[in-house]
């Protein structure tokens, strides 16, 4: 496959994969999930899920992607022509379109907040006014729909320029800057009057808060945050070169992604307690707290603009990566032109994204199993489809793919000795599929 692009530099591989992983999942979804599910207990289960289940599944995706240098469907067929495993690529396509739909709504909120920040609308208000700012904005469906569609349009335009150029350039420059800003915000939050309570909430586990639902929520969050289980990282790994250190890259990506989530928690929870707010506020948590934080920072105007701008780009590198899943599928399985495939991906997300955006306003009474459309898309993709995909991918690599191929990939074609080779294979074969299945069934109340 010499005509496929490859990430030439090591930095490019890590930066692009981190660009996919780091996004709203870390900065928006992690604090709200942790806040809803009891803080410390959630964090511990989340960390276990990342390191014992997430990294092995990520390595499994990398093995499939790099050994075949193809998109998911072709890759799975190449490795095992007559197996039913290619079903996992359909799980990935559906999950990626569902995530793209509701993710674009939140990215739209980020754009509104960026706009507000630029216009000076994020300063000089009271806490209640900030809370109202968010609710009156999200209830006003058409404004959120407009931002959702605008975001999708930008995503569409970037995608039409092809994989490596857009993605690599954007994430290479922006991620380190975002990281520095987060560290500054962390220091600021740690100096707040009730910081200790916030840290206690996040780091001191109260295990009585642990229920099967919390555990499933942590698993879903781990997979969502690492972009796992939907063949996104498989597709990225198909561009890796033979020299890319597979195991080390997976570990570094997981570590960086987790670090960003924890930084975000350290920014949000001390502020939540210091401003006397509720940690279990749900999706609006971060949007209510951040303006308050900016208000306190010297030079708050610039910080807020820089932050929302970078978060916008972090969201974009994530949506680019998830869009790639259905686009490559439309192109390679249905022989569509790349432009049409990109248009179709955008059109589907625009239709469902509009419904998700309106579920905060005119469609708020439309509920399925007690969830609004936005919540349903979020729940089904993260807590059902991604774990399902994760089980299928780890079983495939652990049990079906030729052992030699797996070993060749784990050792980067024999170039490296991997000391943890056996434990890694053990996790891929047993720990990941069994634990994910159990958490999944317990969480859904089946067991
Ligand atoms: N990992 C991204 C985030 O944390 O924001 C979200 C995501 C990207 C999920 C790509 C799935 C995906 F395929």
Coordinates of C-alpha atoms and ligand atoms in Angstrom, one line a residue:
X1 CA 0.0 0.0 0.0
X2 CA 2.8 2.4 -0.9
X3 CA 0.4 5.1 -2.1
X4 CA -1.3 5.4 1.3
X5 CA 0.0 8.3 3.4
X6 CA 2.0 7.5 6.4
X7 CA 2.8 9.5 9.5
X8 CA 6.4 10.2 8.9
X9 CA 7.6 11.4 12.2
X10 CA 7.1 9.7 15.6
X11 CA 5.7 13.0 16.9
X12 CA 3.1 13.0 14.1
X13 CA 1.8 9.6 15.1
X14 CA 1.4 10.5 18.8
X15 CA 0.2 14.0 18.1
X16 CA -2.5 12.9 15.7
X17 CA -3.7 10.0 17.9
X18 CA -3.7 12.3 21.0
X19 CA -5.6 14.8 18.8
X20 CA -8.3 12.3 18.3
X21 CA -8.3 11.2 22.0
X22 CA -8.1 14.6 23.7
X23 CA -11.3 16.6 23.2
X24 CA -14.6 17.4 24.8
X25 CA -14.5 13.9 26.4
X26 CA -11.7 15.0 28.7
X27 CA -12.6 18.6 29.4
X28 CA -16.4 18.5 29.3
X29 CA -17.5 14.9 29.8
X30 CA -15.0 13.6 32.3
X31 CA -15.9 16.2 35.0
X32 CA -19.6 15.9 34.5
X33 CA -19.5 12.1 34.7
X34 CA -17.2 12.2 37.7
X35 CA -19.5 14.8 39.3
X36 CA -22.6 12.7 38.7
X37 CA -21.0 9.5 39.9
X38 CA -19.4 10.4 43.2
X39 CA -16.0 11.7 42.3
X40 CA -13.1 9.6 43.8
X41 CA -14.8 6.2 43.4
X42 CA -15.5 6.9 39.7
X43 CA -12.0 8.1 39.2
X44 CA -10.4 4.9 40.5
X45 CA -12.7 2.7 38.4
X46 CA -12.0 5.0 35.4
X47 CA -8.2 4.6 35.9
X48 CA -8.5 0.8 36.1
X49 CA -10.6 0.8 33.0
X50 CA -8.1 2.9 31.1
X51 CA -5.0 0.9 32.1
X52 CA -6.3 -2.7 32.3
X53 CA -8.9 -2.6 29.5
X54 CA -8.4 0.6 27.4
X55 CA -4.7 0.1 26.6
X56 CA -5.1 -3.6 25.6
X57 CA -8.0 -2.7 23.3
X58 CA -6.0 0.2 21.9
X59 CA -3.1 -2.1 21.2
X60 CA -5.6 -4.6 19.6
X61 CA -6.8 -1.8 17.3
X62 CA -3.2 -0.8 16.5
X63 CA -2.3 -4.4 15.6
X64 CA -5.2 -4.7 13.1
X65 CA -4.6 -1.3 11.6
X66 CA -0.9 -1.5 11.1
X67 CA -0.7 -5.1 10.0
X68 CA -3.1 -4.5 7.2
X69 CA -2.7 -0.8 6.3
X70 CA -6.4 -0.7 5.5
X71 CA -9.7 0.7 6.7
X72 CA -11.6 -1.3 9.2
X73 CA -13.8 -3.4 7.0
X74 CA -11.0 -4.4 4.6
X75 CA -8.5 -4.9 7.5
X76 CA -10.8 -7.4 9.3
X77 CA -11.5 -9.3 6.1
X78 CA -7.8 -9.4 5.2
X79 CA -6.9 -10.9 8.5
X80 CA -9.7 -13.4 8.6
X81 CA -11.7 -13.7 5.3
X82 CA -14.8 -15.6 6.4
X83 CA -15.3 -14.5 9.9
X84 CA -18.3 -12.5 11.1
X85 CA -16.0 -10.1 12.8
X86 CA -16.5 -7.5 10.1
X87 CA -19.8 -6.7 12.0
X88 CA -17.6 -4.7 14.3
X89 CA -17.0 -2.2 11.6
X90 CA -20.8 -1.6 11.4
X91 CA -20.8 -1.0 15.2
X92 CA -18.0 1.5 14.6
X93 CA -19.9 3.3 11.8
X94 CA -23.1 3.6 13.8
X95 CA -21.3 4.7 17.0
X96 CA -19.2 7.2 15.2
X97 CA -22.2 8.8 13.5
X98 CA -24.1 8.9 16.8
X99 CA -21.1 10.5 18.6
X100 CA -20.5 13.0 15.8
X101 CA -24.2 14.1 16.1
X102 CA -24.2 14.9 19.8
X103 CA -20.6 15.9 20.0
X104 CA -21.2 18.6 17.4
X105 CA -23.9 20.0 19.6
X106 CA -21.5 20.5 22.5
X107 CA -18.8 21.8 20.1
X108 CA -21.5 24.3 19.0
X109 CA -21.8 25.3 22.7
X110 CA -18.1 25.9 22.7
X111 CA -18.4 28.1 19.7
X112 CA -21.2 30.1 21.3
X113 CA -19.0 30.5 24.4
X114 CA -16.1 31.5 22.2
X115 CA -18.3 34.1 20.6
X116 CA -19.5 35.3 24.1
X117 CA -15.9 35.4 25.3
X118 CA -14.9 37.6 22.3
X119 CA -17.8 39.9 22.8
X120 CA -17.0 40.3 26.5
X121 CA -20.2 38.5 27.5
X122 CA -18.4 36.2 29.9
X123 CA -17.5 38.8 32.5
X124 CA -19.2 40.9 35.0
X125 CA -22.1 38.6 35.8
X126 CA -23.2 36.7 38.9
X127 CA -23.2 32.9 39.3
X128 CA -26.9 32.8 38.7
X129 CA -26.6 34.9 35.6
X130 CA -24.0 32.4 34.2
X131 CA -26.3 29.5 35.0
X132 CA -29.1 31.3 33.2
X133 CA -26.8 32.1 30.3
X134 CA -26.3 28.4 29.6
X135 CA -29.9 27.4 30.1
X136 CA -31.4 30.2 28.1
X137 CA -29.0 29.5 25.3
X138 CA -29.6 25.8 25.1
X139 CA -33.3 26.2 25.4
X140 CA -33.2 28.5 22.4
X141 CA -33.0 25.6 20.0
X142 CA -32.4 27.5 16.8
X143 CA -29.3 29.2 18.1
X144 CA -27.7 25.9 19.2
X145 CA -28.8 24.3 15.9
X146 CA -27.1 27.1 14.0
X147 CA -23.8 26.5 15.9
X148 CA -24.1 22.7 15.5
X149 CA -24.4 23.1 11.7
X150 CA -21.7 25.6 11.5
X151 CA -19.4 23.3 13.4
X152 CA -20.2 20.4 11.1
X153 CA -19.6 22.7 8.1
X154 CA -16.1 23.5 9.3
X155 CA -15.5 19.8 10.0
X156 CA -16.6 19.1 6.4
X157 CA -14.3 21.6 5.0
X158 CA -11.3 20.4 6.9
X159 CA -12.0 16.8 5.9
X160 CA -12.2 17.6 2.2
X161 CA -8.5 18.5 2.3
X162 CA -7.5 14.9 3.2
X163 CA -6.2 13.0 6.2
X164 CA -2.7 13.8 7.1
X165 CA -2.3 17.5 6.2
X166 CA -5.2 18.9 8.2
X167 CA -5.0 16.6 11.2
X168 CA -1.2 16.6 11.7
X169 CA -0.7 20.2 11.3
X170 CA -3.5 21.3 13.6
X171 CA -2.8 18.9 16.4
X172 CA 0.9 19.3 16.4
X173 CA 0.7 23.0 17.2
X174 CA -2.3 23.3 19.3
X175 CA -2.3 20.5 21.8
X176 CA 0.8 21.6 23.7
X177 CA -0.6 25.1 24.0
X178 CA -3.9 23.8 25.3
X179 CA -2.0 21.7 27.8
X180 CA -0.1 24.8 29.1
X181 CA -3.3 26.7 29.5
X182 CA -4.8 23.8 31.5
X183 CA -1.9 23.8 33.8
X184 CA -2.3 27.5 34.5
X185 CA -6.0 27.0 35.2
X186 CA -5.1 24.2 37.6
X187 CA -2.8 26.3 39.6
X188 CA -5.5 29.0 39.8
X189 CA -8.1 26.5 41.0
X190 CA -5.7 25.1 43.6
X191 CA -5.5 28.5 45.2
X192 CA -9.3 28.8 45.6
X193 CA -10.6 29.0 49.2
X194 CA -12.4 25.6 49.2
X195 CA -9.9 23.8 46.9
X196 CA -9.3 21.1 49.5
X197 CA -13.0 20.0 49.4
X198 CA -12.8 19.8 45.6
X199 CA -9.7 17.7 45.7
X200 CA -11.2 15.5 48.4
X201 CA -14.2 14.9 46.2
X202 CA -12.1 14.0 43.2
X203 CA -9.4 11.9 44.9
X204 CA -10.8 10.5 48.0
X205 CA -13.0 7.6 47.0
X206 CA -16.2 6.8 48.8
X207 CA -16.8 3.3 47.7
X208 CA -20.3 3.2 48.9
X209 CA -21.0 5.3 45.8
X210 CA -20.0 2.4 43.6
X211 CA -22.9 0.8 41.8
X212 CA -22.9 -1.2 38.6
X213 CA -24.2 1.9 36.8
X214 CA -21.2 3.9 38.0
X215 CA -18.8 1.2 36.8
X216 CA -20.4 1.0 33.4
X217 CA -20.3 4.8 33.3
X218 CA -16.6 4.8 34.0
X219 CA -16.0 2.1 31.4
X220 CA -18.0 4.1 28.8
X221 CA -16.1 7.2 29.7
X222 CA -12.7 5.5 29.3
X223 CA -13.6 4.2 25.9
X224 CA -15.1 7.5 24.8
X225 CA -12.2 9.5 26.0
X226 CA -9.6 7.2 24.3
X227 CA -11.6 7.0 21.1
X228 CA -11.8 3.2 21.5
X229 CA -14.0 0.4 20.3
X230 CA -15.2 2.0 17.1
X231 CA -12.2 1.4 14.9
X232 CA -11.1 5.0 14.9
X233 CA -7.7 4.2 16.2
X234 CA -7.5 1.2 14.0
X235 CA -7.9 3.5 11.0
X236 CA -5.2 5.9 12.4
X237 CA -2.8 2.9 13.0
X238 CA -3.2 1.9 9.3
X239 CA -1.1 5.0 8.6
X240 CA 1.6 4.2 11.1
X241 CA 5.0 3.2 9.8
X242 CA 6.7 0.0 10.6
X243 CA 9.0 1.8 13.0
X244 CA 6.2 3.3 15.1
X245 CA 6.6 1.8 18.6
X246 CA 3.1 0.3 19.0
X247 CA 3.0 -0.6 22.7
X248 CA 4.7 2.6 23.7
X249 CA 2.5 4.8 21.6
X250 CA -0.6 3.2 23.1
X251 CA 0.7 3.8 26.6
X252 CA 1.8 7.4 25.9
X253 CA -1.6 8.2 24.3
X254 CA -3.5 6.8 27.2
X255 CA -1.3 8.6 29.8
X256 CA -1.6 11.9 28.1
X257 CA -5.4 11.6 27.6
X258 CA -5.8 10.6 31.3
X259 CA -3.6 13.5 32.4
X260 CA -5.8 16.0 30.5
X261 CA -8.9 14.5 32.1
X262 CA -7.4 14.7 35.6
X263 CA -6.2 18.3 35.0
X264 CA -9.7 19.2 34.0
X265 CA -11.1 17.6 37.2
X266 CA -8.5 19.6 39.2
X267 CA -9.7 22.8 37.5
X268 CA -13.4 22.2 37.9
X269 CA -14.0 20.6 41.3
X270 CA -12.1 23.1 43.5
X271 CA -14.1 25.8 41.7
X272 CA -17.4 23.9 42.1
X273 CA -17.0 23.8 45.9
X274 CA -15.5 27.3 46.2
X275 CA -18.5 28.8 44.3
X276 CA -21.0 26.7 46.3
X277 CA -22.2 24.8 43.2
X278 CA -23.4 21.2 42.7
X279 CA -20.9 18.6 41.4
X280 CA -23.7 16.5 40.0
X281 CA -25.0 19.2 37.6
X282 CA -24.6 17.0 34.5
X283 CA -23.6 18.3 31.0
X284 CA -23.9 21.9 32.0
X285 CA -21.4 21.7 34.8
X286 CA -18.3 22.9 32.9
X287 CA -20.2 25.6 31.1
X288 CA -21.5 27.1 34.3
X289 CA -18.2 26.9 36.2
X290 CA -15.7 28.1 33.6
X291 CA -17.0 31.7 33.2
X292 CA -16.7 32.1 36.9
X293 CA -13.2 30.9 36.8
X294 CA -12.3 33.3 34.0
X295 CA -13.8 36.1 35.9
X296 CA -11.4 35.5 38.8
X297 CA -8.3 35.2 36.6
X298 CA -6.2 38.3 35.9
X299 CA -6.5 38.9 32.2
X300 CA -9.7 36.7 32.2
X301 CA -10.8 38.0 28.8
X302 CA -7.7 36.6 27.0
X303 CA -7.7 33.4 28.9
X304 CA -11.3 32.7 28.1
X305 CA -10.9 33.5 24.4
X306 CA -7.7 31.3 24.2
X307 CA -9.3 28.5 26.1
X308 CA -12.5 28.2 24.0
X309 CA -10.6 28.7 20.8
X310 CA -8.2 25.8 21.6
X311 CA -11.0 23.6 22.9
X312 CA -12.8 24.2 19.6
X313 CA -9.7 22.9 17.8
X314 CA -9.4 20.0 20.1
X315 CA -13.0 19.1 19.3
X316 CA -12.3 19.4 15.7
X317 CA -9.4 17.0 15.7
X318 CA -11.7 14.6 17.5
X319 CA -14.6 14.9 15.0
X320 CA -12.2 14.7 12.1
X321 CA -11.0 11.3 13.4
X322 CA -14.5 10.0 14.0
X323 CA -15.8 11.2 10.7
X324 CA -13.0 9.3 9.0
X325 CA -14.6 6.0 10.0
X326 CA -17.8 6.4 8.0
X327 CA -16.1 8.3 5.2
X328 CA -13.5 5.5 4.5
X329 CA -16.4 3.0 4.7
X330 CA -18.5 4.9 2.1
X331 CA -15.6 5.3 -0.2
X332 CA -14.1 1.8 0.0
X333 CA -17.3 -0.3 0.4
X334 CA -19.7 1.8 -1.7
X335 CA -17.3 3.2 -4.2
X336 CA -18.4 6.8 -3.4
X337 CA -16.1 9.7 -4.2
X338 CA -14.4 11.2 -1.1
X339 CA -16.3 14.4 -1.6
X340 CA -19.7 12.7 -1.6
X341 CA -18.8 10.4 1.3
X342 CA -17.8 13.5 3.3
X343 CA -21.0 15.2 2.4
X344 CA -23.1 12.1 3.4
X345 CA -21.3 11.9 6.7
X346 CA -22.0 15.6 7.4
X347 CA -25.6 15.3 6.3
X348 CA -26.4 12.4 8.6
X349 CA -24.7 14.2 11.5
X350 CA -26.5 17.4 10.7
X351 CA -29.9 15.7 10.8
X352 CA -29.3 13.9 14.0
X353 CA -27.3 16.7 15.5
X354 CA -30.2 19.1 14.9
X355 CA -32.5 16.7 16.8
X356 CA -30.0 16.4 19.7
X357 CA -29.7 20.2 19.9
X358 CA -33.4 20.6 20.0
X359 CA -33.7 18.0 22.8
X360 CA -32.7 20.8 25.2
X361 CA -35.7 22.9 24.0
X362 CA -38.7 22.1 21.9
X363 CA -38.0 18.3 21.9
X364 CA -37.2 18.1 25.6
X365 CA -40.3 16.0 26.2
X366 CA -39.4 13.5 23.6
X367 CA -37.9 10.7 25.6
X368 CA -36.9 7.1 25.0
X369 CA -36.4 5.0 28.1
X370 CA -36.5 8.2 30.1
X371 CA -33.6 9.8 28.2
X372 CA -33.8 12.8 25.8
X373 CA -32.4 12.2 22.4
X374 CA -29.1 13.9 23.3
X375 CA -28.8 11.7 26.4
X376 CA -29.8 8.6 24.4
X377 CA -27.2 9.1 21.7
X378 CA -24.6 9.7 24.4
X379 CA -25.6 6.7 26.5
X380 CA -26.0 4.2 23.7
X381 CA -22.8 5.1 21.9
X382 CA -20.5 5.3 24.9
X383 CA -22.0 2.7 27.3
X384 CA -23.3 0.1 24.7
X385 CA -21.6 0.3 21.3
X386 CA -18.0 1.2 22.4
X387 CA -17.8 -1.6 25.0
X388 CA -19.3 -4.0 22.5
X389 CA -16.8 -3.0 19.8
X390 CA -14.0 -3.3 22.4
X391 CA -15.0 -6.9 23.2
X392 CA -15.2 -7.8 19.6
X393 CA -11.8 -6.3 18.7
X394 CA -10.0 -7.8 21.6
X395 CA -11.5 -11.2 21.0
X396 CA -10.5 -10.9 17.3
X397 CA -6.9 -10.0 18.0
X398 CA -6.6 -12.4 21.0
X399 CA -8.2 -15.4 19.6
X400 CA -8.6 -15.2 15.8
X401 CA -5.7 -13.3 14.3
X402 CA -2.6 -15.5 13.7
X403 CA -0.4 -15.3 16.8
X404 CA 2.6 -14.6 14.6
X405 CA 1.0 -11.5 13.2
X406 CA 0.2 -10.2 16.7
X407 CA 3.7 -10.8 17.9
X408 CA 5.2 -9.2 14.9
X409 CA 3.1 -6.1 15.5
X410 CA 3.7 -5.9 19.3
X411 CA 7.5 -6.1 18.7
X412 CA 7.4 -3.7 15.7
X413 CA 8.4 -6.3 13.2
X414 CA 11.0 -7.8 15.6
X415 CA 12.8 -4.5 16.1
X416 CA 12.0 -4.3 19.8
X417 CA 11.9 -6.6 22.8
X418 CA 8.7 -6.0 24.7
X419 CA 9.1 -7.2 28.3
X420 CA 5.4 -7.2 29.0
X421 CA 4.5 -9.2 25.9
X422 CA 2.8 -12.0 27.7
X423 CA 0.8 -9.9 30.2
X424 CA -0.3 -7.7 27.2
X425 CA -1.5 -10.7 25.3
X426 CA -3.2 -12.0 28.4
X427 CA -5.1 -8.8 28.9
X428 CA -6.1 -8.8 25.2
X429 CA -7.2 -12.4 25.3
X430 CA -8.9 -12.7 28.7
X431 CA -8.9 -9.6 31.0
X432 CA -10.4 -7.2 28.4
X433 CA -13.2 -9.3 26.9
X434 CA -14.3 -10.9 30.1
X435 CA -14.3 -7.7 32.3
X436 CA -15.9 -5.5 29.6
X437 CA -18.6 -8.1 29.1
X438 CA -19.3 -8.4 32.8
X439 CA -19.3 -4.7 33.5
X440 CA -21.6 -4.2 30.5
X441 CA -24.1 -6.9 31.6
X442 CA -24.0 -5.7 35.2
X443 CA -24.4 -2.1 34.3
X444 CA -27.4 -2.8 32.1
X445 CA -28.9 -4.9 34.9
X446 CA -28.8 -8.1 32.9
X447 CA -26.7 -10.0 35.5
Ligands
LIG1 N1 -12.0 10.9 22.4 C1 -12.7 12.0 22.0 C2 -12.8 12.9 23.2 O1 -12.5 12.5 24.3 O2 -13.3 14.0 23.0 C3 -14.1 11.7 21.5 C4 -14.0 10.6 20.4 C5 -13.2 10.8 19.3 C6 -14.7 9.5 20.5 C7 -13.1 9.9 18.2 C8 -14.7 8.5 19.5 C9 -13.9 8.8 18.4 F1 -13.9 7.9 17.4

